[in-house]
Each structure stands twice: as structure tokens, then as C-alpha cells.
Amino acid sequence: MLSLPTLTFPPKPLSIIPKSSFSGIQIRHKCPISVVLPSIKMTRSSVITMAKKEEELKEIRAKTTEEINEEVVELKGELLMLRLQKSTRNEFKSSEFRRMRKR
């Protein structure tokens, strides 16, 4: 058997690293233009959509696991049909993809 020589290095002394009194900097940025954030106003349509979402959530929570699974399978089938229509270059609504995935 051949034995290979091993090298060992002595540890570096810690005193070589100089100590610094630097503790960071503070950046103060003064903006000459005052920024006014628009207040969020709830329009009538946003209130209606929020109410619709709450109704949908109540309906979903009331369903059993089997009903939810059936609906998922049905929606996946519709997504498949949309993909087939897209691949065959038939007319379809591209917004339907988002609606189906969201649903």
C-alpha cells in the first residue's frame, strides 16, 4: 500500500482581523413631493361582488365531500374540452380558462 503524505494547516489567529467601530449607516430620505394615497371607496358593484362571493362560499361549505369531488371532476372535464377546442383552433372564449381554473 502506498501512503500519501497529509498536509495540516495551523489555524489562523483571530487577531489578524481588525476590529471595526463601524455600526452601520442611517439613510434619511426626504421626499420633496408629498405622497397622497387614494382612499379605498367601495362602489356598489364591489359590494355586490363581495356578496356573491360570500354566497358562493356558504354554498361550498354546505356541500359534502362527495359533491365537491363530483364538481371538481366535472370542471376538469370542461377544462379538457376547452383545451381540445384550443388545440383544434375552434372558436372559444379565452376568458373561460381563467373562470374554470378559478372555479
Short mmCIF file of N, CA, C and O in Angstrom, two decimals:
data_model
loop_
_atom_site.label_atom_id
_atom_site.label_comp_id
_atom_site.label_asym_id
_atom_site.label_seq_id
_atom_site.Cartn_x
_atom_site.Cartn_y
_atom_site.Cartn_z
N MET A 1 0.82 -1.18 0.00
CA MET A 1 0.00 0.00 0.00
C MET A 1 0.86 1.24 0.00
O MET A 1 1.87 1.29 0.67
N LEU A 2 0.40 2.21 -0.73
CA LEU A 2 1.11 3.48 -0.78
C LEU A 2 0.48 4.42 0.23
O LEU A 2 -0.74 4.53 0.33
N SER A 3 1.28 5.10 0.94
CA SER A 3 0.73 6.09 1.86
C SER A 3 1.00 7.48 1.30
O SER A 3 2.10 7.78 0.86
N LEU A 4 -0.03 8.26 1.28
CA LEU A 4 0.10 9.62 0.77
C LEU A 4 0.39 10.56 1.92
O LEU A 4 -0.16 10.42 3.02
N PRO A 5 1.24 11.54 1.69
CA PRO A 5 1.52 12.48 2.78
C PRO A 5 0.30 13.36 3.02
O PRO A 5 -0.44 13.72 2.11
N THR A 6 0.07 13.69 4.24
CA THR A 6 -1.06 14.56 4.59
C THR A 6 -0.53 15.92 4.99
O THR A 6 0.54 16.05 5.59
N LEU A 7 -1.27 16.92 4.64
CA LEU A 7 -0.88 18.28 4.97
C LEU A 7 -1.80 18.79 6.07
O LEU A 7 -3.01 18.59 6.03
N THR A 8 -1.24 19.46 7.02
CA THR A 8 -2.05 20.10 8.05
C THR A 8 -1.69 21.57 8.07
O THR A 8 -0.53 21.95 7.94
N PHE A 9 -2.72 22.39 8.22
CA PHE A 9 -2.52 23.82 8.26
C PHE A 9 -2.82 24.32 9.66
O PHE A 9 -3.84 23.93 10.26
N PRO A 10 -1.97 25.19 10.18
CA PRO A 10 -2.25 25.72 11.52
C PRO A 10 -3.43 26.69 11.45
O PRO A 10 -3.66 27.33 10.43
N PRO A 11 -4.22 26.81 12.51
CA PRO A 11 -5.35 27.72 12.49
C PRO A 11 -4.88 29.17 12.43
O PRO A 11 -3.83 29.52 12.97
N LYS A 12 -5.64 29.99 11.75
CA LYS A 12 -5.29 31.41 11.62
C LYS A 12 -5.60 32.11 12.94
O LYS A 12 -6.66 31.88 13.52
N PRO A 13 -4.72 32.94 13.37
CA PRO A 13 -5.00 33.66 14.61
C PRO A 13 -6.11 34.69 14.38
O PRO A 13 -6.22 35.30 13.32
N LEU A 14 -6.95 34.90 15.35
CA LEU A 14 -8.08 35.82 15.24
C LEU A 14 -7.65 37.28 15.32
O LEU A 14 -8.38 38.16 14.91
N SER A 15 -6.48 37.54 15.81
CA SER A 15 -6.03 38.92 15.97
C SER A 15 -5.69 39.59 14.65
O SER A 15 -5.53 40.80 14.59
N ILE A 16 -5.58 38.84 13.56
CA ILE A 16 -5.27 39.42 12.26
C ILE A 16 -6.46 40.24 11.75
O ILE A 16 -6.29 41.25 11.10
N ILE A 17 -7.68 39.81 12.08
CA ILE A 17 -8.87 40.52 11.63
C ILE A 17 -9.02 41.78 12.47
O ILE A 17 -9.16 41.72 13.70
N PRO A 18 -8.98 42.96 11.82
CA PRO A 18 -9.07 44.20 12.61
C PRO A 18 -10.49 44.40 13.13
O PRO A 18 -11.47 44.08 12.47
N LYS A 19 -10.59 44.93 14.31
CA LYS A 19 -11.88 45.27 14.90
C LYS A 19 -12.32 46.60 14.33
O LYS A 19 -11.53 47.52 14.17
N SER A 20 -13.60 46.72 14.02
CA SER A 20 -14.12 47.94 13.43
C SER A 20 -15.11 48.59 14.38
O SER A 20 -15.85 47.91 15.10
N SER A 21 -15.12 49.89 14.39
CA SER A 21 -16.10 50.60 15.21
C SER A 21 -17.32 50.98 14.39
O SER A 21 -18.22 51.64 14.89
N PHE A 22 -17.37 50.55 13.12
CA PHE A 22 -18.48 50.85 12.25
C PHE A 22 -19.71 50.06 12.67
O PHE A 22 -19.67 48.85 12.78
N SER A 23 -20.80 50.74 12.93
CA SER A 23 -22.00 50.04 13.37
C SER A 23 -23.16 50.22 12.40
O SER A 23 -24.30 49.98 12.75
N GLY A 24 -22.90 50.67 11.20
CA GLY A 24 -23.95 50.83 10.21
C GLY A 24 -24.17 52.29 9.85
O GLY A 24 -23.60 53.19 10.47
N ILE A 25 -24.99 52.51 8.85
CA ILE A 25 -25.30 53.87 8.46
C ILE A 25 -26.81 54.08 8.52
O ILE A 25 -27.58 53.13 8.51
N GLN A 26 -27.18 55.32 8.59
CA GLN A 26 -28.59 55.65 8.63
C GLN A 26 -28.88 56.55 7.43
O GLN A 26 -28.25 57.60 7.26
N ILE A 27 -29.81 56.11 6.59
CA ILE A 27 -30.16 56.87 5.39
C ILE A 27 -31.46 57.59 5.66
O ILE A 27 -32.47 56.98 5.99
N ARG A 28 -31.41 58.88 5.53
CA ARG A 28 -32.63 59.67 5.68
C ARG A 28 -32.97 60.25 4.33
O ARG A 28 -32.21 60.99 3.73
N HIS A 29 -34.12 59.88 3.85
CA HIS A 29 -34.56 60.31 2.52
C HIS A 29 -35.72 61.27 2.70
O HIS A 29 -36.75 60.91 3.26
N LYS A 30 -35.53 62.47 2.23
CA LYS A 30 -36.60 63.44 2.32
C LYS A 30 -37.25 63.55 0.94
O LYS A 30 -36.60 63.84 -0.04
N CYS A 31 -38.52 63.30 0.93
CA CYS A 31 -39.27 63.34 -0.32
C CYS A 31 -39.85 64.75 -0.48
O CYS A 31 -40.65 65.19 0.33
N PRO A 32 -39.46 65.47 -1.54
CA PRO A 32 -39.98 66.82 -1.71
C PRO A 32 -41.46 66.84 -2.08
O PRO A 32 -42.14 67.83 -1.84
N ILE A 33 -41.95 65.76 -2.64
CA ILE A 33 -43.35 65.71 -3.07
C ILE A 33 -44.11 64.88 -2.05
O ILE A 33 -43.72 63.75 -1.74
N SER A 34 -45.18 65.42 -1.54
CA SER A 34 -45.96 64.64 -0.59
C SER A 34 -46.77 63.60 -1.36
O SER A 34 -47.35 63.89 -2.41
N VAL A 35 -46.79 62.41 -0.84
CA VAL A 35 -47.49 61.32 -1.49
C VAL A 35 -48.83 61.16 -0.80
O VAL A 35 -48.92 60.95 0.40
N VAL A 36 -49.89 61.24 -1.60
CA VAL A 36 -51.23 61.08 -1.06
C VAL A 36 -51.78 59.77 -1.61
O VAL A 36 -51.87 59.58 -2.81
N LEU A 37 -52.10 58.86 -0.71
CA LEU A 37 -52.66 57.59 -1.13
C LEU A 37 -54.16 57.74 -1.31
O LEU A 37 -54.82 58.33 -0.46
N PRO A 38 -54.68 57.22 -2.39
CA PRO A 38 -56.13 57.34 -2.60
C PRO A 38 -56.88 56.48 -1.59
O PRO A 38 -56.46 55.39 -1.25
N SER A 39 -57.95 57.02 -1.10
CA SER A 39 -58.75 56.25 -0.16
C SER A 39 -59.54 55.20 -0.93
O SER A 39 -59.94 55.41 -2.06
N ILE A 40 -59.73 54.08 -0.30
CA ILE A 40 -60.45 52.98 -0.94
C ILE A 40 -61.94 53.24 -0.76
O ILE A 40 -62.44 53.28 0.36
N LYS A 41 -62.60 53.43 -1.87
CA LYS A 41 -64.03 53.65 -1.83
C LYS A 41 -64.72 52.41 -2.36
O LYS A 41 -64.37 51.91 -3.42
N MET A 42 -65.67 51.92 -1.64
CA MET A 42 -66.40 50.75 -2.09
C MET A 42 -67.55 51.20 -2.98
O MET A 42 -68.42 51.93 -2.53
N THR A 43 -67.47 50.78 -4.20
CA THR A 43 -68.54 51.11 -5.11
C THR A 43 -69.65 50.09 -4.97
O THR A 43 -69.48 49.05 -4.35
N ARG A 44 -70.74 50.39 -5.56
CA ARG A 44 -71.89 49.50 -5.46
C ARG A 44 -71.59 48.13 -6.08
O ARG A 44 -71.97 47.10 -5.55
N SER A 45 -70.85 48.13 -7.19
CA SER A 45 -70.55 46.87 -7.85
C SER A 45 -69.61 46.00 -7.02
O SER A 45 -69.73 44.78 -7.02
N SER A 46 -68.66 46.63 -6.31
CA SER A 46 -67.76 45.83 -5.48
C SER A 46 -68.50 45.22 -4.31
O SER A 46 -68.18 44.11 -3.88
N VAL A 47 -69.49 45.92 -3.79
CA VAL A 47 -70.29 45.37 -2.69
C VAL A 47 -71.10 44.18 -3.18
O VAL A 47 -71.21 43.17 -2.50
N ILE A 48 -71.62 44.29 -4.38
CA ILE A 48 -72.42 43.21 -4.95
C ILE A 48 -71.55 41.98 -5.19
O ILE A 48 -71.95 40.86 -4.88
N THR A 49 -70.33 42.18 -5.73
CA THR A 49 -69.46 41.03 -5.99
C THR A 49 -69.03 40.39 -4.69
O THR A 49 -68.89 39.17 -4.62
N MET A 50 -68.81 41.18 -3.65
CA MET A 50 -68.43 40.60 -2.37
C MET A 50 -69.58 39.76 -1.81
O MET A 50 -69.36 38.70 -1.24
N ALA A 51 -70.80 40.24 -1.99
CA ALA A 51 -71.96 39.49 -1.51
C ALA A 51 -72.10 38.18 -2.28
O ALA A 51 -72.42 37.13 -1.69
N LYS A 52 -71.83 38.21 -3.59
CA LYS A 52 -71.89 36.99 -4.39
C LYS A 52 -70.85 35.98 -3.92
O LYS A 52 -71.12 34.78 -3.82
N LYS A 53 -69.64 36.47 -3.63
CA LYS A 53 -68.59 35.57 -3.16
C LYS A 53 -68.97 34.93 -1.83
O LYS A 53 -68.72 33.75 -1.61
N GLU A 54 -69.55 35.72 -0.95
CA GLU A 54 -69.96 35.17 0.34
C GLU A 54 -71.04 34.10 0.17
O GLU A 54 -71.00 33.07 0.84
N GLU A 55 -71.96 34.33 -0.76
CA GLU A 55 -72.99 33.33 -1.03
C GLU A 55 -72.38 32.05 -1.58
O GLU A 55 -72.76 30.94 -1.18
N GLU A 56 -71.44 32.20 -2.52
CA GLU A 56 -70.78 31.02 -3.09
C GLU A 56 -70.03 30.24 -2.02
O GLU A 56 -70.06 29.02 -2.00
N LEU A 57 -69.35 30.96 -1.13
CA LEU A 57 -68.62 30.28 -0.06
C LEU A 57 -69.57 29.52 0.86
O LEU A 57 -69.27 28.41 1.29
N LYS A 58 -70.71 30.11 1.16
CA LYS A 58 -71.70 29.42 2.00
C LYS A 58 -72.19 28.15 1.32
O LYS A 58 -72.35 27.11 1.96
N GLU A 59 -72.42 28.24 0.00
CA GLU A 59 -72.88 27.07 -0.75
C GLU A 59 -71.82 25.97 -0.74
O GLU A 59 -72.14 24.79 -0.57
N ILE A 60 -70.58 26.35 -0.94
CA ILE A 60 -69.49 25.36 -0.98
C ILE A 60 -69.32 24.71 0.38
O ILE A 60 -69.13 23.49 0.49
N ARG A 61 -69.40 25.49 1.44
CA ARG A 61 -69.24 24.94 2.79
C ARG A 61 -70.37 24.00 3.16
O ARG A 61 -70.19 23.11 3.98
N ALA A 62 -71.53 24.20 2.55
CA ALA A 62 -72.68 23.36 2.86
C ALA A 62 -72.61 22.01 2.14
O ALA A 62 -73.31 21.08 2.53
N LYS A 63 -71.78 21.89 1.10
CA LYS A 63 -71.70 20.66 0.32
C LYS A 63 -70.89 19.60 1.04
O LYS A 63 -70.01 19.90 1.84
N THR A 64 -71.19 18.36 0.70
CA THR A 64 -70.41 17.25 1.25
C THR A 64 -69.16 17.04 0.40
O THR A 64 -69.04 17.60 -0.70
N THR A 65 -68.28 16.21 0.89
CA THR A 65 -67.03 15.94 0.18
C THR A 65 -67.29 15.29 -1.17
O THR A 65 -66.65 15.63 -2.17
N GLU A 66 -68.27 14.39 -1.22
CA GLU A 66 -68.57 13.72 -2.49
C GLU A 66 -69.09 14.70 -3.52
O GLU A 66 -68.72 14.64 -4.70
N GLU A 67 -69.96 15.62 -3.09
CA GLU A 67 -70.49 16.62 -4.02
C GLU A 67 -69.38 17.52 -4.55
O GLU A 67 -69.35 17.84 -5.75
N ILE A 68 -68.45 17.89 -3.69
CA ILE A 68 -67.34 18.74 -4.12
C ILE A 68 -66.45 17.98 -5.10
O ILE A 68 -66.04 18.53 -6.13
N ASN A 69 -66.18 16.71 -4.81
CA ASN A 69 -65.35 15.90 -5.71
C ASN A 69 -66.01 15.74 -7.07
O ASN A 69 -65.35 15.80 -8.11
N GLU A 70 -67.33 15.53 -7.10
CA GLU A 70 -68.05 15.42 -8.37
C GLU A 70 -67.95 16.71 -9.17
O GLU A 70 -67.75 16.69 -10.38
N GLU A 71 -68.07 17.84 -8.47
CA GLU A 71 -67.99 19.13 -9.16
C GLU A 71 -66.59 19.36 -9.71
O GLU A 71 -66.42 19.88 -10.82
N VAL A 72 -65.57 18.94 -8.97
CA VAL A 72 -64.19 19.08 -9.43
C VAL A 72 -63.97 18.26 -10.70
O VAL A 72 -63.37 18.73 -11.68
N VAL A 73 -64.46 17.02 -10.70
CA VAL A 73 -64.32 16.16 -11.88
C VAL A 73 -65.03 16.79 -13.07
O VAL A 73 -64.50 16.80 -14.20
N GLU A 74 -66.20 17.33 -12.85
CA GLU A 74 -66.97 17.97 -13.92
C GLU A 74 -66.22 19.18 -14.48
O GLU A 74 -66.11 19.36 -15.70
N LEU A 75 -65.67 20.00 -13.60
CA LEU A 75 -64.94 21.20 -14.05
C LEU A 75 -63.66 20.82 -14.79
O LEU A 75 -63.29 21.48 -15.77
N LYS A 76 -62.99 19.76 -14.33
CA LYS A 76 -61.78 19.31 -15.03
C LYS A 76 -62.13 18.82 -16.43
O LYS A 76 -61.37 19.03 -17.38
N GLY A 77 -63.29 18.18 -16.57
CA GLY A 77 -63.74 17.74 -17.89
C GLY A 77 -64.01 18.92 -18.81
O GLY A 77 -63.66 18.90 -19.99
N GLU A 78 -64.62 19.98 -18.25
CA GLU A 78 -64.87 21.17 -19.05
C GLU A 78 -63.56 21.84 -19.46
O GLU A 78 -63.43 22.32 -20.58
N LEU A 79 -62.58 21.84 -18.55
CA LEU A 79 -61.26 22.40 -18.90
C LEU A 79 -60.62 21.59 -20.02
O LEU A 79 -60.01 22.16 -20.93
N LEU A 80 -60.76 20.28 -19.96
CA LEU A 80 -60.22 19.42 -21.02
C LEU A 80 -60.87 19.77 -22.36
O LEU A 80 -60.18 19.88 -23.39
N MET A 81 -62.18 19.95 -22.35
CA MET A 81 -62.88 20.30 -23.59
C MET A 81 -62.41 21.65 -24.13
O MET A 81 -62.23 21.82 -25.34
N LEU A 82 -62.17 22.62 -23.24
CA LEU A 82 -61.65 23.91 -23.69
C LEU A 82 -60.27 23.76 -24.31
O LEU A 82 -59.96 24.38 -25.32
N ARG A 83 -59.41 22.94 -23.69
CA ARG A 83 -58.08 22.72 -24.23
C ARG A 83 -58.15 22.06 -25.60
O ARG A 83 -57.38 22.38 -26.51
N LEU A 84 -59.09 21.12 -25.77
CA LEU A 84 -59.26 20.47 -27.07
C LEU A 84 -59.71 21.48 -28.12
O LEU A 84 -59.23 21.46 -29.26
N GLN A 85 -60.65 22.34 -27.75
CA GLN A 85 -61.10 23.37 -28.69
C GLN A 85 -59.95 24.29 -29.08
O GLN A 85 -59.81 24.68 -30.24
N LYS A 86 -59.11 24.62 -28.10
CA LYS A 86 -57.97 25.49 -28.39
C LYS A 86 -56.99 24.81 -29.33
O LYS A 86 -56.48 25.41 -30.26
N SER A 87 -56.72 23.51 -29.09
CA SER A 87 -55.75 22.80 -29.91
C SER A 87 -56.24 22.59 -31.34
O SER A 87 -55.45 22.53 -32.27
N THR A 88 -57.57 22.44 -31.51
CA THR A 88 -58.11 22.27 -32.85
C THR A 88 -58.45 23.61 -33.51
O THR A 88 -59.00 23.64 -34.60
N ARG A 89 -58.13 24.67 -32.82
CA ARG A 89 -58.32 26.04 -33.32
C ARG A 89 -59.78 26.37 -33.60
O ARG A 89 -60.10 27.12 -34.53
N ASN A 90 -60.66 25.79 -32.81
CA ASN A 90 -62.07 26.17 -32.89
C ASN A 90 -62.27 27.47 -32.13
O ASN A 90 -61.42 27.89 -31.35
N GLU A 91 -63.40 28.09 -32.35
CA GLU A 91 -63.69 29.33 -31.63
C GLU A 91 -64.01 29.01 -30.18
O GLU A 91 -64.77 28.08 -29.89
N PHE A 92 -63.41 29.76 -29.28
CA PHE A 92 -63.68 29.59 -27.86
C PHE A 92 -63.35 30.90 -27.16
O PHE A 92 -62.65 31.75 -27.70
N LYS A 93 -63.86 31.05 -25.96
CA LYS A 93 -63.59 32.25 -25.18
C LYS A 93 -62.37 31.97 -24.29
O LYS A 93 -62.39 31.05 -23.47
N SER A 94 -61.34 32.76 -24.47
CA SER A 94 -60.14 32.55 -23.66
C SER A 94 -60.38 32.88 -22.20
O SER A 94 -59.69 32.36 -21.32
N SER A 95 -61.38 33.69 -21.91
CA SER A 95 -61.68 34.03 -20.53
C SER A 95 -62.25 32.83 -19.77
O SER A 95 -62.24 32.80 -18.54
N GLU A 96 -62.75 31.84 -20.51
CA GLU A 96 -63.31 30.66 -19.88
C GLU A 96 -62.24 29.86 -19.13
O GLU A 96 -62.52 29.23 -18.13
N PHE A 97 -60.97 29.89 -19.62
CA PHE A 97 -59.90 29.18 -18.94
C PHE A 97 -59.74 29.69 -17.52
O PHE A 97 -59.67 28.91 -16.58
N ARG A 98 -59.66 31.00 -17.38
CA ARG A 98 -59.48 31.59 -16.07
C ARG A 98 -60.67 31.27 -15.16
O ARG A 98 -60.50 30.92 -14.00
N ARG A 99 -61.86 31.41 -15.72
CA ARG A 99 -63.07 31.17 -14.92
C ARG A 99 -63.10 29.72 -14.43
O ARG A 99 -63.40 29.47 -13.26
N MET A 100 -62.78 28.78 -15.31
CA MET A 100 -62.82 27.37 -14.94
C MET A 100 -61.76 27.05 -13.89
O MET A 100 -62.03 26.34 -12.92
N ARG A 101 -60.54 27.56 -14.09
CA ARG A 101 -59.48 27.28 -13.13
C ARG A 101 -59.80 27.87 -11.78
O ARG A 101 -59.57 27.27 -10.74
N LYS A 102 -60.36 29.08 -11.79
CA LYS A 102 -60.72 29.73 -10.54
C LYS A 102 -61.81 28.97 -9.83
O LYS A 102 -61.81 28.81 -8.61
N ARG A 103 -62.78 28.51 -10.59
CA ARG A 103 -63.91 27.76 -10.02
C ARG A 103 -63.40 26.47 -9.41
O ARG A 103 -63.83 26.03 -8.38
#
